[in-house]
CSV table of C-alpha atoms in Angstrom, one decimal:
chain,number,residue,atom,x,y,z
A,1,MET,CA,110.0,81.8,112.5
A,2,LYS,CA,113.8,82.1,112.4
A,3,ALA,CA,116.5,84.5,113.4
A,4,HIS,CA,119.6,85.3,111.4
A,5,LEU,CA,123.2,86.2,112.4
A,6,HIS,CA,124.2,89.1,110.2
A,7,PRO,CA,127.8,89.9,109.0
A,8,ASP,CA,127.9,92.7,111.6
A,9,GLY,CA,127.6,90.1,114.3
A,10,VAL,CA,124.1,91.0,115.3
A,11,THR,CA,121.2,88.5,115.4
A,12,ARG,CA,118.0,89.8,113.8
A,13,CYS,CA,114.6,88.4,112.8
A,14,ALA,CA,115.2,86.7,109.5
A,15,TRP,CA,112.3,88.5,107.7
A,16,CYS,CA,114.3,91.7,107.2
A,17,GLY,CA,116.9,89.8,105.1
A,18,SER,CA,120.0,91.7,104.1
A,19,ASP,CA,118.5,94.8,102.3
A,20,PRO,CA,120.0,97.8,104.2
A,21,LEU,CA,116.6,99.6,104.0
A,22,TYR,CA,114.8,96.7,105.5
A,23,VAL,CA,117.5,96.1,108.2
A,24,ALA,CA,117.4,99.7,109.2
A,25,TYR,CA,113.6,99.5,109.4
A,26,HIS,CA,113.8,96.4,111.6
A,27,ASP,CA,116.4,97.9,113.9
A,28,THR,CA,115.0,101.4,114.3
A,29,GLU,CA,111.2,101.4,113.7
A,30,TRP,CA,109.5,98.0,113.7
A,31,GLY,CA,108.3,97.2,117.2
A,32,VAL,CA,109.1,100.7,118.6
A,33,PRO,CA,106.0,102.0,120.5
A,34,GLU,CA,104.5,104.9,118.5
A,35,TYR,CA,102.1,107.3,120.3
A,36,ASP,CA,101.8,110.1,117.8
A,37,ASP,CA,98.4,110.4,116.3
A,38,ARG,CA,99.6,111.5,112.8
A,39,ALA,CA,102.3,108.9,112.6
A,40,LEU,CA,99.9,106.1,113.6
A,41,PHE,CA,97.5,107.3,110.9
A,42,GLU,CA,100.3,107.2,108.3
A,43,LYS,CA,101.3,103.7,109.3
A,44,LEU,CA,97.8,102.3,109.3
A,45,ILE,CA,97.2,103.8,105.8
A,46,LEU,CA,100.5,102.3,104.5
A,47,ASP,CA,99.6,98.9,105.9
A,48,GLY,CA,96.4,99.1,104.0
A,49,PHE,CA,98.3,99.9,100.8
A,50,GLN,CA,100.5,96.9,101.5
A,51,ALA,CA,97.6,94.4,101.3
A,52,GLY,CA,98.6,91.9,98.6
A,53,LEU,CA,102.1,93.2,98.4
A,54,ALA,CA,105.4,92.7,100.4
A,55,TRP,CA,106.1,95.4,103.0
A,56,ILE,CA,109.5,96.1,101.4
A,57,THR,CA,107.6,97.3,98.3
A,58,ILE,CA,105.8,99.9,100.4
A,59,LEU,CA,109.0,100.8,102.3
A,60,ARG,CA,110.8,101.6,99.1
A,61,LYS,CA,108.0,103.8,98.0
A,62,ARG,CA,107.4,105.5,101.4
A,63,ASP,CA,109.1,108.7,100.5
A,64,GLY,CA,106.9,108.8,97.4
A,65,PHE,CA,103.8,108.2,99.4
A,66,ARG,CA,104.7,111.0,101.8
A,67,ALA,CA,105.3,113.4,99.0
A,68,ALA,CA,102.1,112.4,97.2
A,69,PHE,CA,99.9,112.5,100.3
A,70,ASP,CA,101.1,115.8,101.7
A,71,GLY,CA,103.1,114.2,104.5
A,72,PHE,CA,100.0,112.2,105.6
A,73,GLN,CA,98.5,115.3,107.1
A,74,PRO,CA,94.8,114.3,107.6
A,75,GLU,CA,93.6,117.9,107.5
A,76,ILE,CA,94.8,118.2,103.9
A,77,ILE,CA,94.0,114.7,102.7
A,78,ALA,CA,90.4,115.0,103.9
A,79,ARG,CA,89.8,117.7,101.4
A,80,TYR,CA,91.2,116.0,98.4
A,81,SER,CA,89.2,116.6,95.2
A,82,PRO,CA,88.4,114.2,92.5
A,83,GLU,CA,91.1,115.9,90.4
A,84,LYS,CA,93.7,115.2,93.1
A,85,ILE,CA,92.6,111.5,93.2
A,86,GLU,CA,93.1,111.3,89.4
A,87,ALA,CA,96.6,112.9,89.8
A,88,LEU,CA,97.5,110.3,92.4
A,89,MET,CA,96.4,107.6,90.0
A,90,GLN,CA,99.1,108.8,87.7
A,91,ASP,CA,101.8,109.0,90.3
A,92,PRO,CA,104.4,106.3,89.8
A,93,GLY,CA,105.8,107.0,93.3
A,94,ILE,CA,103.0,105.2,95.0
A,95,VAL,CA,100.8,102.1,94.6
A,96,ARG,CA,98.2,103.3,92.2
A,97,ASN,CA,95.1,101.5,93.6
A,98,ARG,CA,91.9,103.7,93.3
A,99,SER,CA,90.0,101.9,96.0
A,100,LYS,CA,92.9,102.4,98.5
A,101,ILE,CA,93.4,106.1,97.5
A,102,VAL,CA,89.7,106.9,97.9
A,103,SER,CA,89.7,105.0,101.2
A,104,THR,CA,92.7,107.1,102.4
A,105,VAL,CA,90.6,110.3,101.9
A,106,ARG,CA,87.7,108.8,103.8
A,107,SER,CA,90.1,107.6,106.5
A,108,ALA,CA,91.5,111.1,106.9
A,109,GLN,CA,87.9,112.4,107.5
A,110,VAL,CA,87.3,109.7,110.1
A,111,PHE,CA,90.6,110.4,111.8
A,112,LEU,CA,89.6,114.1,112.1
A,113,ASP,CA,86.3,113.2,113.6
A,114,ILE,CA,88.0,111.0,116.2
A,115,MET,CA,90.4,113.8,117.0
A,116,GLU,CA,87.6,116.3,117.4
A,117,LYS,CA,85.1,114.2,119.4
A,118,GLY,CA,87.7,112.2,121.3
A,119,PRO,CA,89.4,110.3,122.6
A,120,GLY,CA,92.1,110.9,120.0
A,121,PHE,CA,93.5,108.4,117.6
A,122,ALA,CA,96.4,107.2,119.6
A,123,ALA,CA,94.3,107.0,122.8
A,124,LEU,CA,91.6,105.0,121.0
A,125,LEU,CA,94.1,102.4,119.7
A,126,TRP,CA,96.4,102.1,122.7
A,127,ASP,CA,93.5,102.0,125.2
A,128,MET,CA,92.3,98.9,123.3
A,129,ASN,CA,95.7,97.3,123.5
A,130,GLY,CA,97.1,98.4,126.8
A,131,PRO,CA,100.8,98.7,127.4
A,132,PRO,CA,103.2,97.0,124.9
A,133,ARG,CA,102.9,93.3,125.0
A,134,ASP,CA,105.7,90.7,124.7
A,135,GLY,CA,104.8,88.1,122.0
A,136,ALA,CA,107.4,85.8,123.5
A,137,LEU,CA,108.2,84.3,120.1
A,138,LYS,CA,110.8,81.6,119.8
A,139,GLU,CA,112.5,80.2,116.7
A,140,GLY,CA,110.3,77.6,115.1
A,141,ASP,CA,107.1,79.2,116.3
A,142,THR,CA,104.3,79.7,113.8
A,143,PRO,CA,104.1,83.4,112.9
A,144,VAL,CA,101.1,85.1,114.5
A,145,VAL,CA,98.8,86.8,112.0
A,146,SER,CA,96.0,88.0,114.3
A,147,THR,CA,94.8,88.1,117.9
A,148,PRO,CA,91.5,88.8,119.7
A,149,THR,CA,92.8,92.4,120.3
A,150,ALA,CA,93.5,92.8,116.6
A,151,LEU,CA,90.0,91.5,115.7
A,152,ALA,CA,88.4,93.9,118.2
A,153,MET,CA,90.5,96.8,116.9
A,154,SER,CA,89.6,95.9,113.3
A,155,LYS,CA,85.9,95.9,114.1
A,156,GLU,CA,86.1,99.3,115.9
A,157,LEU,CA,88.0,100.9,113.0
A,158,LYS,CA,85.6,99.5,110.5
A,159,LYS,CA,82.6,100.7,112.6
A,160,ARG,CA,84.1,104.2,112.5
A,161,GLY,CA,84.5,104.2,108.7
A,162,PHE,CA,88.0,102.9,108.0
A,163,ASN,CA,88.6,100.4,105.2
A,164,PHE,CA,91.5,98.0,104.5
A,165,VAL,CA,91.7,97.3,108.2
A,166,GLY,CA,91.0,93.6,108.4
A,167,PRO,CA,92.4,91.8,111.5
A,168,THR,CA,95.5,90.6,109.6
A,169,ILE,CA,96.4,94.1,108.5
A,170,VAL,CA,95.6,95.5,111.9
A,171,TYR,CA,97.9,92.9,113.6
A,172,ALA,CA,100.8,93.8,111.2
A,173,PHE,CA,100.1,97.4,112.2
A,174,MET,CA,100.2,96.5,115.9
A,175,GLN,CA,103.5,94.8,115.5
A,176,ALA,CA,105.0,97.7,113.6
A,177,VAL,CA,104.0,100.4,116.1
A,178,GLY,CA,105.1,98.4,119.1
A,179,MET,CA,101.8,97.4,120.6
A,180,VAL,CA,103.2,93.9,120.6
A,181,ASP,CA,106.9,92.9,120.6
A,182,ASP,CA,107.1,90.2,118.1
A,183,HIS,CA,110.8,90.3,117.7
A,184,LEU,CA,112.2,86.8,118.2
A,185,ALA,CA,113.6,86.2,121.7
A,186,THR,CA,117.0,85.7,120.1
A,187,CYS,CA,116.8,89.0,118.1
A,188,HIS,CA,118.8,91.9,119.5
A,189,ARG,CA,115.7,94.1,119.5
A,190,HIS,CA,113.6,91.9,121.6
A,191,GLY,CA,112.6,93.4,124.9
A,192,ALA,CA,114.0,96.8,124.0
A,193,HIS,CA,110.8,98.5,125.3
A,194,ALA,CA,109.8,96.0,128.0
A,195,GLY,CA,108.0,97.6,131.0
A,196,GLU,CA,106.9,100.8,129.1
A,197,ASP,CA,103.5,102.2,129.7
A,198,VAL,CA,101.5,104.4,127.4
A,199,PRO,CA,102.4,108.1,128.1
A,200,TRP,CA,98.9,109.2,129.3
A,201,LYS,CA,98.9,106.4,131.8
A,202,ARG,CA,102.0,107.5,133.5
A,203,ALA,CA,101.9,109.4,136.8
């Protein structure tokens, strides 16, 4: 892994390159702890759509995804009809993969079941992870693609009925939503949320 000094004088993880959209995502979203149930659902679904693609492809289509999937409101997605699925298959604003679209509908139904029966989607995931962890990555380290926690979370999600949640996808999700801080130690974003605890654990 490498860091890169950008023209603005800021050192960032090299993976975000110089694309303004990607740089903004790196600086303002990736690695920021997310505790909102719906936002976590959206991110997990988008990471599933990313499988086999570069994340920048999904990022460029994110507004299209949000429009096509009703703002990723599980209550609406869970009731999608076969006709709606066919309409999504014709939508150029998203990745038109039937298996992933059908899986999204099923995932919304599972999400609602978790919210109804407990403990809640955010609580389920964060309780498995604990407070945000520091990956303590240095330049030259081999990129981490999975961990025992990611494997356990993947198994739990699959058991509950989610698809496209293999341990590699789940670990990318964990990085993105701040469960682990995998910004390089030399990146200006590293340690930005050190010492935080999940909200429902706070006194």
